[in-house]
Coordinates of C-alpha atoms and ligand atoms in Angstrom, one line a residue:
Chain P
X1119 CA -1.8 22.7 38.6
X1120 CA -3.2 21.6 35.3
X1121 CA -2.5 23.9 32.4
X1122 CA -5.5 24.8 30.3
X1123 CA -5.4 22.7 27.2
X1124 CA -8.3 23.6 25.0
X1125 CA -7.9 20.5 22.9
X1126 CA -7.9 18.0 25.7
X1127 CA -10.8 19.7 27.3
X1128 CA -12.8 19.2 24.1
X1129 CA -11.7 15.6 23.5
X1130 CA -13.9 12.6 24.2
X1131 CA -12.3 9.8 26.1
X1132 CA -10.0 7.7 23.9
X1133 CA -12.1 4.6 24.2
X1134 CA -15.2 6.4 23.0
X1135 CA -13.4 8.1 20.1
X1136 CA -11.9 4.8 18.9
X1137 CA -15.4 3.1 18.9
X1138 CA -17.4 6.1 17.9
X1139 CA -19.0 4.2 15.0
X1140 CA -20.6 1.7 17.4
X1141 CA -22.3 4.5 19.2
X1142 CA -23.3 6.6 16.2
X1143 CA -24.7 3.7 14.0
X1144 CA -27.3 2.5 16.5
X1145 CA -28.1 6.1 17.4
X1146 CA -28.8 6.9 13.7
X1147 CA -31.0 3.8 13.4
X1148 CA -32.9 4.7 16.6
X1149 CA -33.5 8.2 15.3
X1150 CA -34.8 6.8 12.0
X1151 CA -37.2 4.4 13.7
X1152 CA -38.4 7.2 16.0
X1153 CA -39.0 9.5 13.0
X1154 CA -40.9 6.7 11.2
X1155 CA -43.2 6.0 14.2
X1156 CA -43.8 9.8 14.7
X1157 CA -44.8 10.3 11.1
X1158 CA -47.4 7.5 11.3
X1159 CA -48.8 8.8 14.6
X1160 CA -49.1 12.3 13.3
X1161 CA -50.7 11.3 10.0
X1162 CA -52.7 8.4 11.3
X1163 CA -51.7 6.0 8.4
X1164 CA -53.4 2.6 8.6
X1165 CA -51.1 -0.4 9.0
X1166 CA -51.7 -1.7 5.5
X1167 CA -50.4 1.6 4.0
X1168 CA -47.5 2.1 6.4
X1169 CA -47.0 0.0 9.5
X1170 CA -45.2 1.3 12.5
X1171 CA -41.8 -0.2 13.4
X1172 CA -43.3 -1.9 16.3
X1173 CA -46.0 -3.6 14.1
X1174 CA -43.2 -4.7 11.8
X1175 CA -41.2 -6.1 14.7
X1176 CA -44.2 -7.9 16.0
X1177 CA -45.0 -9.5 12.6
X1178 CA -41.3 -10.6 12.3
X1179 CA -41.4 -12.1 15.8
X1180 CA -44.6 -14.0 15.2
X1181 CA -43.6 -15.3 11.8
X1182 CA -40.2 -16.3 13.1
X1183 CA -41.7 -18.3 16.0
X1184 CA -44.2 -20.0 13.8
X1185 CA -41.3 -21.2 11.6
X1186 CA -42.4 -19.4 8.5
X1187 CA -39.4 -17.0 8.3
X1188 CA -36.7 -19.6 9.1
X1189 CA -38.0 -21.9 6.4
X1190 CA -38.2 -19.4 3.6
X1191 CA -35.0 -17.8 4.7
X1192 CA -33.2 -21.2 4.5
X1193 CA -34.5 -21.8 1.0
X1194 CA -33.5 -18.4 -0.2
X1195 CA -30.0 -18.8 1.4
X1196 CA -29.6 -22.2 -0.2
X1197 CA -30.5 -20.9 -3.6
X1198 CA -28.1 -17.9 -3.3
X1199 CA -25.4 -20.2 -2.1
X1200 CA -25.9 -22.6 -5.0
X1201 CA -26.3 -19.9 -7.6
X1202 CA -23.2 -18.1 -6.4
X1203 CA -21.2 -21.3 -6.3
X1204 CA -22.2 -22.2 -9.9
X1205 CA -21.4 -18.7 -11.0
X1206 CA -18.0 -18.7 -9.2
X1207 CA -16.9 -22.0 -10.7
X1208 CA -17.9 -20.9 -14.2
X1209 CA -16.4 -17.4 -13.9
X1210 CA -13.0 -18.5 -12.6
X1211 CA -12.4 -21.4 -15.0
X1212 CA -13.8 -19.8 -18.1
X1213 CA -12.4 -16.4 -17.1
X1214 CA -8.9 -17.9 -16.8
X1215 CA -9.1 -19.6 -20.2
X1216 CA -10.4 -16.4 -21.8
X1217 CA -7.7 -14.3 -20.2
X1218 CA -5.0 -16.7 -21.6
X1219 CA -6.5 -16.8 -25.1
X1220 CA -7.5 -13.4 -26.7
X1221 CA -8.8 -15.4 -29.7
X1222 CA -11.1 -17.5 -27.6
X1223 CA -12.3 -14.3 -25.9
X1224 CA -13.2 -12.7 -29.2
X1225 CA -15.2 -15.7 -30.3
X1226 CA -17.0 -16.3 -27.0
X1227 CA -17.5 -12.8 -25.5
X1228 CA -20.4 -11.8 -27.8
X1229 CA -22.5 -14.6 -26.3
X1230 CA -21.4 -13.8 -22.8
X1231 CA -22.3 -10.2 -23.2
X1232 CA -25.7 -11.1 -24.7
X1233 CA -26.6 -13.0 -21.6
X1234 CA -26.2 -9.7 -19.8
X1235 CA -28.0 -7.6 -22.3
X1236 CA -31.2 -9.8 -22.3
X1237 CA -33.3 -9.0 -19.2
X1238 CA -33.3 -11.9 -16.7
X1239 CA -37.1 -11.9 -16.8
X1240 CA -36.9 -12.8 -20.5
X1241 CA -34.5 -15.7 -20.1
X1242 CA -36.0 -17.1 -16.9
X1243 CA -39.1 -18.6 -18.4
X1244 CA -37.0 -20.6 -20.8
X1245 CA -34.8 -22.0 -18.0
X1246 CA -38.0 -22.8 -16.0
X1247 CA -39.4 -24.8 -19.0
X1248 CA -36.1 -26.7 -19.4
X1249 CA -35.1 -27.4 -15.8
X1250 CA -38.2 -27.0 -13.7
X1251 CA -36.7 -28.2 -10.5
X1252 CA -37.5 -25.4 -8.0
X1253 CA -34.4 -24.4 -6.1
X1254 CA -31.9 -25.6 -8.8
X1255 CA -33.6 -23.6 -11.5
X1256 CA -33.8 -20.5 -9.3
X1257 CA -30.1 -20.8 -8.5
X1258 CA -29.2 -21.2 -12.2
X1259 CA -31.1 -18.1 -13.2
X1260 CA -29.4 -16.2 -10.4
X1261 CA -26.0 -17.6 -11.5
X1262 CA -26.7 -16.2 -15.0
X1263 CA -26.4 -12.6 -13.7
X1264 CA -23.9 -13.3 -11.0
X1265 CA -21.1 -14.8 -13.1
X1266 CA -20.5 -11.8 -15.3
X1267 CA -18.7 -9.4 -12.9
X1268 CA -16.6 -12.3 -11.6
X1269 CA -15.7 -13.4 -15.1
X1270 CA -14.7 -9.9 -16.2
X1271 CA -12.6 -9.3 -13.1
X1272 CA -10.9 -12.7 -13.5
X1273 CA -9.9 -11.7 -17.0
X1274 CA -8.8 -8.2 -16.0
X1275 CA -6.9 -9.6 -13.0
X1276 CA -5.0 -12.3 -14.9
X1277 CA -4.3 -9.8 -17.7
X1278 CA -3.0 -7.2 -15.2
X1279 CA 0.2 -9.3 -14.8
X1280 CA 2.9 -7.3 -16.6
X1281 CA 4.9 -8.9 -19.3
X1282 CA 8.2 -8.5 -17.3
X1283 CA 6.9 -10.7 -14.5
X1284 CA 6.1 -13.4 -17.0
X1285 CA 9.6 -13.0 -18.5
X1286 CA 11.1 -13.3 -15.1
X1287 CA 9.2 -16.6 -14.4
X1288 CA 10.4 -17.8 -17.8
X1289 CA 14.0 -17.0 -16.9
X1290 CA 13.5 -19.2 -13.9
X1291 CA 12.3 -22.0 -16.2
X1292 CA 9.1 -22.1 -14.1
X1293 CA 6.4 -24.5 -15.3
X1294 CA 2.8 -23.6 -16.0
X1295 CA 1.5 -24.5 -12.6
X1296 CA 4.2 -22.4 -10.9
X1297 CA 3.3 -19.4 -13.1
X1298 CA -0.3 -19.9 -12.2
X1299 CA 0.2 -20.5 -8.4
X1300 CA 3.1 -18.1 -7.7
X1301 CA 2.3 -15.3 -10.1
X1302 CA -1.1 -15.2 -11.7
X1303 CA -3.3 -16.1 -8.7
X1304 CA -1.7 -13.8 -6.2
X1305 CA -1.4 -10.9 -8.7
X1306 CA -5.1 -11.3 -9.9
X1307 CA -6.6 -11.7 -6.4
X1308 CA -7.4 -8.1 -5.4
X1309 CA -9.1 -7.4 -8.7
X1310 CA -10.8 -10.8 -8.7
X1311 CA -12.2 -10.3 -5.2
X1312 CA -13.7 -7.0 -6.2
X1313 CA -15.8 -9.0 -8.7
X1314 CA -16.8 -11.4 -6.0
X1315 CA -18.2 -8.6 -3.9
X1316 CA -20.4 -7.5 -6.8
X1317 CA -21.2 -11.1 -7.5
X1318 CA -22.7 -11.8 -4.1
X1319 CA -25.0 -8.8 -4.2
X1320 CA -26.2 -9.9 -7.7
X1321 CA -26.8 -13.4 -6.5
X1322 CA -29.2 -12.0 -3.8
X1323 CA -31.0 -9.9 -6.4
X1324 CA -31.2 -12.8 -8.9
X1325 CA -32.7 -15.2 -6.4
X1326 CA -35.2 -12.7 -5.0
X1327 CA -36.4 -11.6 -8.5
X1328 CA -37.0 -15.2 -9.6
X1329 CA -38.8 -16.1 -6.3
X1330 CA -40.9 -13.0 -6.6
X1331 CA -42.0 -13.8 -10.2
X1332 CA -42.3 -17.6 -10.3
X1333 CA -41.6 -19.4 -7.0
X1334 CA -43.9 -20.8 -4.2
X1335 CA -41.1 -20.7 -1.6
X1336 CA -38.4 -18.3 -0.3
X1337 CA -38.3 -14.7 0.9
X1338 CA -39.2 -13.4 -2.6
X1339 CA -42.3 -15.5 -2.5
X1340 CA -43.1 -14.2 0.9
X1341 CA -43.0 -10.6 -0.3
X1342 CA -45.4 -11.6 -3.1
X1343 CA -47.6 -13.4 -0.6
X1344 CA -47.7 -10.5 1.8
X1345 CA -48.6 -8.1 -1.0
X1346 CA -51.5 -10.4 -2.1
X1347 CA -52.9 -10.4 1.4
X1348 CA -52.3 -6.7 2.1
X1349 CA -50.2 -7.8 5.0
X1350 CA -47.9 -4.8 4.9
X1351 CA -46.2 -5.4 8.2
X1352 CA -45.2 -8.9 6.9
X1353 CA -44.0 -7.2 3.7
X1354 CA -41.8 -4.8 5.7
X1355 CA -40.6 -7.6 7.9
X1356 CA -39.6 -9.7 4.9
X1357 CA -37.8 -6.8 3.2
X1358 CA -36.0 -6.0 6.5
X1359 CA -34.9 -9.7 6.9
X1360 CA -33.8 -9.7 3.2
X1361 CA -31.7 -6.6 3.7
X1362 CA -30.1 -8.0 6.9
X1363 CA -29.3 -11.2 5.0
X1364 CA -27.8 -9.3 2.0
X1365 CA -25.7 -7.1 4.3
X1366 CA -24.6 -10.2 6.3
X1367 CA -23.6 -12.0 3.1
X1368 CA -21.7 -9.0 1.8
X1369 CA -19.8 -8.6 5.1
X1370 CA -19.0 -12.3 5.1
X1371 CA -17.5 -12.0 1.7
X1372 CA -15.5 -8.9 2.8
X1373 CA -14.3 -10.8 5.9
X1374 CA -13.2 -13.8 3.8
X1375 CA -11.5 -11.4 1.4
X1376 CA -9.5 -10.0 4.2
X1377 CA -8.4 -13.4 5.3
X1378 CA -7.4 -14.4 1.8
X1379 CA -5.4 -11.3 1.2
X1380 CA -3.6 -11.8 4.6
X1381 CA -3.0 -15.4 3.6
X1382 CA -1.6 -14.3 0.3
X1383 CA 1.1 -12.3 2.2
X1384 CA 2.0 -15.1 4.7
X1385 CA 1.8 -18.4 2.9
X1386 CA 3.6 -18.9 -0.3
Chain K
X878 CA 40.2 -18.6 -19.0
X879 CA 40.1 -14.9 -19.1
X880 CA 39.5 -14.6 -22.8
X881 CA 37.2 -17.5 -23.2
X882 CA 34.0 -16.1 -24.6
X883 CA 31.0 -16.9 -22.5
X884 CA 28.4 -15.5 -24.9
X885 CA 28.8 -15.5 -28.6
X886 CA 26.5 -13.5 -30.8
X887 CA 27.0 -14.2 -34.5
X888 CA 25.4 -12.3 -37.3
X889 CA 22.1 -12.0 -35.4
X890 CA 19.2 -10.1 -36.9
X891 CA 15.8 -9.6 -35.4
X892 CA 12.7 -8.7 -37.3
X893 CA 9.4 -7.9 -35.5
X894 CA 6.0 -8.4 -37.0
X895 CA 5.1 -9.6 -40.5
X896 CA 7.9 -10.4 -42.9
X897 CA 7.0 -7.7 -45.5
X898 CA 6.3 -4.7 -43.3
X899 CA 7.5 -5.3 -39.8
X900 CA 10.3 -3.6 -37.9
X901 CA 13.9 -4.6 -38.4
X902 CA 15.2 -4.1 -34.9
X903 CA 18.7 -5.5 -35.2
X904 CA 20.8 -6.2 -38.3
X905 CA 23.7 -8.5 -38.4
X906 CA 25.0 -8.0 -34.9
X907 CA 28.1 -9.9 -33.8
X908 CA 29.6 -9.7 -30.3
X909 CA 31.7 -11.9 -28.0
X910 CA 31.3 -11.4 -24.3
X911 CA 34.1 -12.8 -22.2
X912 CA 33.7 -14.8 -19.0
X913 CA 33.8 -12.5 -15.9
X914 CA 33.8 -9.2 -17.8
X915 CA 31.6 -6.2 -17.2
X916 CA 30.3 -5.2 -20.7
X917 CA 28.0 -2.3 -21.2
X918 CA 25.8 -1.8 -24.3
X919 CA 25.0 1.8 -25.0
X920 CA 22.9 3.2 -27.9
X921 CA 20.1 5.5 -28.7
X922 CA 16.5 4.6 -27.6
X923 CA 14.9 2.0 -29.9
X924 CA 18.2 0.7 -31.4
X925 CA 17.5 -2.8 -30.1
X926 CA 19.4 -3.1 -26.9
X927 CA 16.5 -4.7 -25.0
X928 CA 15.9 -7.0 -28.0
X929 CA 19.5 -8.2 -27.9
X930 CA 19.4 -8.8 -24.2
X931 CA 16.1 -10.7 -24.4
X932 CA 17.6 -13.0 -27.1
X933 CA 20.5 -13.8 -24.9
X934 CA 18.1 -14.7 -22.1
X935 CA 15.9 -16.7 -24.5
X936 CA 12.9 -14.4 -23.9
X937 CA 12.9 -13.9 -27.7
X938 CA 14.2 -15.9 -30.6
X939 CA 16.5 -14.3 -33.2
X940 CA 15.2 -14.1 -36.8
X941 CA 18.6 -15.0 -38.2
X942 CA 22.1 -15.8 -36.8
X943 CA 23.3 -17.7 -33.9
X944 CA 23.7 -17.1 -30.1
X945 CA 25.7 -19.4 -27.9
X946 CA 25.5 -19.0 -24.1
X947 CA 28.1 -20.8 -22.0
X948 CA 28.4 -23.4 -24.8
X949 CA 24.6 -24.0 -25.1
X950 CA 21.7 -22.7 -27.1
X951 CA 19.9 -19.8 -25.3
X952 CA 17.0 -22.2 -24.6
X953 CA 19.3 -24.8 -23.0
X954 CA 21.1 -22.0 -21.1
X955 CA 17.8 -20.7 -19.8
X956 CA 16.7 -24.2 -18.7
X957 CA 20.0 -24.5 -16.9
X958 CA 19.3 -21.1 -15.4
X959 CA 22.6 -19.6 -16.5
X960 CA 21.2 -16.0 -16.7
X961 CA 19.8 -13.8 -14.0
X962 CA 17.7 -10.9 -15.4
X963 CA 17.2 -7.4 -14.0
X964 CA 14.8 -5.1 -15.7
X965 CA 14.5 -1.3 -15.5
X966 CA 11.7 -1.6 -13.0
X967 CA 12.4 -3.7 -9.9
X968 CA 9.6 -6.2 -10.8
X969 CA 9.2 -7.3 -7.2
X970 CA 6.1 -9.2 -6.1
X971 CA 4.3 -6.8 -3.7
X972 CA 2.7 -9.7 -1.8
X973 CA 6.0 -11.2 -0.9
X974 CA 8.4 -9.9 1.7
X975 CA 11.9 -8.9 0.6
X976 CA 13.4 -12.2 1.7
X977 CA 10.5 -14.2 0.0
X978 CA 11.1 -12.3 -3.2
X979 CA 14.7 -13.3 -3.2
X980 CA 13.7 -16.9 -2.4
X981 CA 11.3 -17.1 -5.3
X982 CA 13.7 -18.4 -7.9
X983 CA 14.9 -21.1 -5.4
X984 CA 11.3 -22.1 -4.7
X985 CA 10.8 -22.7 -8.4
X986 CA 13.7 -25.2 -8.4
X987 CA 12.3 -26.8 -5.2
X988 CA 15.2 -25.9 -3.0
X989 CA 14.5 -26.8 0.7
X990 CA 13.4 -24.0 3.0
X991 CA 16.5 -23.9 5.1
X992 CA 18.7 -23.6 2.0
X993 CA 16.5 -20.9 0.6
X994 CA 16.6 -18.9 3.8
X995 CA 20.3 -19.2 4.1
X996 CA 20.9 -18.1 0.5
X997 CA 18.5 -15.1 0.9
X998 CA 20.2 -14.0 4.1
X999 CA 23.6 -14.2 2.4
X1000 CA 22.4 -12.1 -0.5
X1001 CA 20.7 -9.6 1.8
X1002 CA 24.1 -9.3 3.6
X1003 CA 25.7 -8.8 0.2
X1004 CA 23.4 -5.8 -0.6
X1005 CA 23.5 -4.7 3.1
X1006 CA 19.7 -4.8 3.5
X1007 CA 19.5 -7.7 6.0
X1008 CA 17.4 -5.7 8.4
X1009 CA 14.7 -5.3 5.7
X1010 CA 14.2 -9.0 5.2
X1011 CA 10.7 -9.1 6.6
X1012 CA 9.5 -5.8 5.0
X1013 CA 7.4 -5.7 1.9
X1014 CA 8.6 -4.0 -1.4
X1015 CA 6.1 -1.1 -0.9
X1016 CA 8.0 -0.1 2.2
X1017 CA 11.4 0.3 0.4
X1018 CA 12.8 3.1 -1.6
X1019 CA 13.1 2.7 -5.3
X1020 CA 16.9 2.2 -5.0
X1021 CA 16.5 -0.4 -2.3
X1022 CA 13.9 -2.2 -4.5
X1023 CA 16.4 -2.3 -7.3
X1024 CA 19.0 -3.8 -5.0
X1025 CA 16.6 -6.5 -4.0
X1026 CA 15.8 -7.2 -7.6
X1027 CA 19.6 -7.6 -8.3
X1028 CA 19.9 -9.9 -5.3
X1029 CA 17.0 -12.0 -6.5
X1030 CA 18.7 -12.3 -10.0
X1031 CA 21.8 -13.7 -8.2
X1032 CA 19.8 -16.3 -6.2
X1033 CA 20.7 -19.2 -8.6
X1034 CA 24.4 -18.1 -8.7
X1035 CA 24.0 -17.5 -12.4
X1036 CA 27.1 -17.3 -14.6
X1037 CA 25.6 -14.2 -16.3
X1038 CA 23.7 -11.2 -15.1
X1039 CA 21.6 -9.5 -17.8
X1040 CA 20.7 -5.9 -16.8
X1041 CA 18.4 -3.8 -18.9
X1042 CA 18.8 -0.1 -17.8
X1043 CA 18.5 -1.1 -14.2
X1044 CA 19.4 2.4 -12.8
X1045 CA 17.6 4.3 -15.6
X1046 CA 14.6 5.3 -13.4
X1047 CA 16.7 6.3 -10.4
X1048 CA 17.9 9.7 -9.3
X1049 CA 21.6 10.6 -10.0
X1050 CA 22.7 10.1 -6.4
X1051 CA 21.1 6.7 -6.0
X1052 CA 22.3 5.8 -9.4
X1053 CA 26.0 6.4 -8.5
X1054 CA 25.7 4.6 -5.2
X1055 CA 24.1 1.6 -6.8
X1056 CA 26.8 1.6 -9.5
X1057 CA 29.5 1.4 -6.8
X1058 CA 27.5 -1.4 -5.0
X1059 CA 27.2 -3.3 -8.3
X1060 CA 30.9 -3.2 -8.9
X1061 CA 31.5 -4.4 -5.4
X1062 CA 29.1 -7.2 -5.9
X1063 CA 30.6 -8.1 -9.3
X1064 CA 34.1 -8.3 -7.7
X1065 CA 32.8 -10.6 -5.0
X1066 CA 30.7 -12.9 -7.2
X1067 CA 32.8 -12.8 -10.5
X1068 CA 29.5 -12.9 -12.4
X1069 CA 29.6 -11.8 -16.0
X1070 CA 27.6 -8.7 -16.4
X1071 CA 25.9 -7.4 -19.6
X1072 CA 24.7 -4.0 -18.7
X1073 CA 22.5 -1.8 -20.8
X1074 CA 22.5 1.9 -20.2
X1075 CA 21.7 5.3 -21.7
X1076 CA 24.4 7.0 -19.7
X1077 CA 27.9 7.5 -21.1
X1078 CA 29.6 8.3 -17.8
X1079 CA 27.9 5.3 -16.2
X1080 CA 29.1 2.9 -18.9
X1081 CA 32.7 4.2 -18.7
X1082 CA 32.7 4.2 -14.9
X1083 CA 31.6 0.6 -14.6
X1084 CA 32.7 -1.4 -17.6
X1085 CA 35.6 -3.3 -19.0
X1086 CA 34.3 -2.8 -22.4
X1087 CA 31.6 -0.6 -23.9
X1088 CA 29.7 -1.8 -27.0
X1089 CA 28.2 1.2 -28.9
X1090 CA 25.2 0.6 -31.0
X1091 CA 23.9 2.6 -34.0
X1092 CA 20.3 3.7 -34.4
X1093 CA 17.7 1.3 -35.8
X1094 CA 18.3 -1.1 -37.4
X1095 CA 20.8 -1.6 -34.6
X1096 CA 24.3 -2.7 -35.2
X1097 CA 27.4 -2.8 -33.0
X1098 CA 29.2 0.4 -34.1
X1099 CA 32.3 0.0 -32.0
X1100 CA 33.5 -1.9 -29.0
X1101 CA 35.8 0.3 -26.8
X1102 CA 38.1 -1.2 -24.1
X1103 CA 37.9 0.9 -20.9
X1104 CA 41.4 0.6 -19.7
X1105 CA 40.9 2.4 -16.4
X1106 CA 42.5 0.9 -13.4
X1107 CA 40.4 -1.1 -10.9
X1108 CA 39.1 -0.9 -8.3
X1109 CA 37.4 2.2 -9.5
X1110 CA 36.5 5.0 -7.2
X1111 CA 35.5 8.7 -7.2
X1112 CA 39.2 9.4 -7.9
X1113 CA 38.9 7.6 -11.3
X1114 CA 37.1 10.7 -12.5
X1115 CA 40.2 12.7 -11.9
X1116 CA 42.2 10.7 -14.5
X1117 CA 42.6 12.3 -17.9
X1118 CA 42.1 8.9 -19.5
X1119 CA 38.5 8.9 -18.0
X1120 CA 37.7 12.1 -19.9
X1121 CA 39.3 10.8 -23.1
X1122 CA 37.2 7.7 -22.9
X1123 CA 34.0 9.7 -22.3
X1124 CA 34.8 11.7 -25.4
X1125 CA 35.5 8.5 -27.4
X1126 CA 32.2 6.9 -26.4
X1127 CA 30.4 10.1 -27.2
X1128 CA 32.1 10.3 -30.6
X1129 CA 31.1 6.7 -31.4
X1130 CA 27.5 7.7 -30.5
X1131 CA 27.8 10.7 -32.8
X1132 CA 27.2 13.0 -29.9
X1133 CA 30.2 15.3 -30.2
X1134 CA 29.7 18.7 -31.8
X1135 CA 31.4 19.0 -35.1
X1136 CA 34.6 21.1 -34.9
Ligands
ADP91 N1 7.3 -6.7 -29.5 C1 7.6 -5.8 -30.4 N2 6.9 -5.7 -31.6 C2 7.3 -4.9 -32.5 N3 8.3 -4.0 -32.5 C3 9.1 -4.1 -31.4 C4 8.8 -4.9 -30.3 N4 9.7 -4.8 -29.3 C5 10.5 -3.8 -29.8 N5 10.2 -3.4 -31.0 C6 10.8 -2.4 -31.8 O1 12.2 -2.8 -32.0 C7 13.0 -1.7 -31.8 C8 14.0 -2.0 -30.8 O2 13.4 -2.1 -29.5 P1 14.2 -2.3 -28.1 O3 15.0 -3.5 -28.3 O4 13.2 -2.2 -27.1 O5 15.1 -1.0 -28.1 P2 15.9 -0.3 -27.0 O6 15.9 -1.2 -25.8 O7 17.3 -0.1 -27.5 O8 15.3 1.0 -26.6 C9 12.2 -0.5 -31.5 O9 12.1 0.3 -32.7 C10 10.9 -1.0 -31.1 O10 9.8 -0.2 -31.6
MG92 MG1 15.1 -1.0 -23.9

């Protein structure tokens, strides 16, 4: 005879409980799409005001097959990748130098802060005049807003190393490279990687804004194009593709971050 | 050999900050530390104990005077890795396992992996924490972390162990246990220990000699020989001489109530 266990009666199977998010997330998404479709049917909105999810999906499918989406997506991804790489290289190298030299930081930081205080739309035209090479110029403008959180977190990360740890390395007569590789880098990593997460989202924003305002290619341009032609389903499809790309990039960074932090623990 | 002085501190002063209005932390301090001895330095907070220790370890330079460590300048002694240092906090690297933390100093000198592992295991046996080799510092108690920190300081087989209030942040029970463990380790390795503490009983329990410092600017007020028999145990506290020495150290610190 089974004894009556109220808890076990109420409990879902273990497998379902362990993977509940994989059931609830699509469920919530489905509910959202259903609600969206219902609102349009009830209110009879025309497609150029608010398209139904099915119209958006259709527009996406058609533009993907015709090669329009893949082409613009590739351009945008390339610009994000380039802009992020430029920002990353600058932020880590300059950030490390500034972290090591408070004097240099005092001298240079007003200019670095100024680049953040001036709106990107005010600096961008100047860069476009100077560079004027399509993708490279867009990547540079994006890099301008992307580098800052990574720079700041590099500085904070390196400065977070307590003086006693440095004294310890000194007592071992460790050289500069050893202090860098065995103390500063692993100690600064968690804070630094926090900056990288913010950086990748800003790189997406930067590239899209530039493409929206000035470019003739990329997802940002496609949004602009769709708006000009009152092709609201295409507009929605582009924004959806953009969101999916941004989420994908963010999750990629989080994934790489996990690998790096695991590596930090295993390899010395 | 017993009375050969391993560390000589001669008329050392230390001034922090600008020449005109900085802090004079130490004034005219002289002290000779013998090879193999356990010497405690005790004194009120801010009297310059840490400053003195850092100058021996060449983490700071004296403003005046001379320090000789094992026949060398402090800098040469540091380059020869004569001193192991233990701070008040364990200062372990949280991303390294216990064994990897102990191996770090040996990695810096480029010792081969097999030798590092052998040495780390021997040290882990010494502190009786072998089964924690693969754990990370966050998984250890504060007392165990301090033991690992001490083991790491011994990795080079230094002639001198400089300890800056190593048990100051621990509870009384752990503190006593680690004190006993430290004496055991000192007997086995014959390392010279310079031990800073706030605790009078701890200084008397552990040391061969206790150097008592005055408030800032710090000077060595008195050096008391602790002539209690070794090995020391809980029974040491039953000796009348133990209580006499406690009283003497307290008197030198100006702690006894006026009669
Ligand atoms: N880096 C520093 N700059 C200025 N003053 C310091 C510095 N380090 C210590 N001092 C001062 O020197 C005195 C001695 O400090 P310290 O050696 O840490 O004392 P203790 O270890 O005995 O508590 C204190 O008054 C402290 O304020
Ligand atoms: Mg101190």
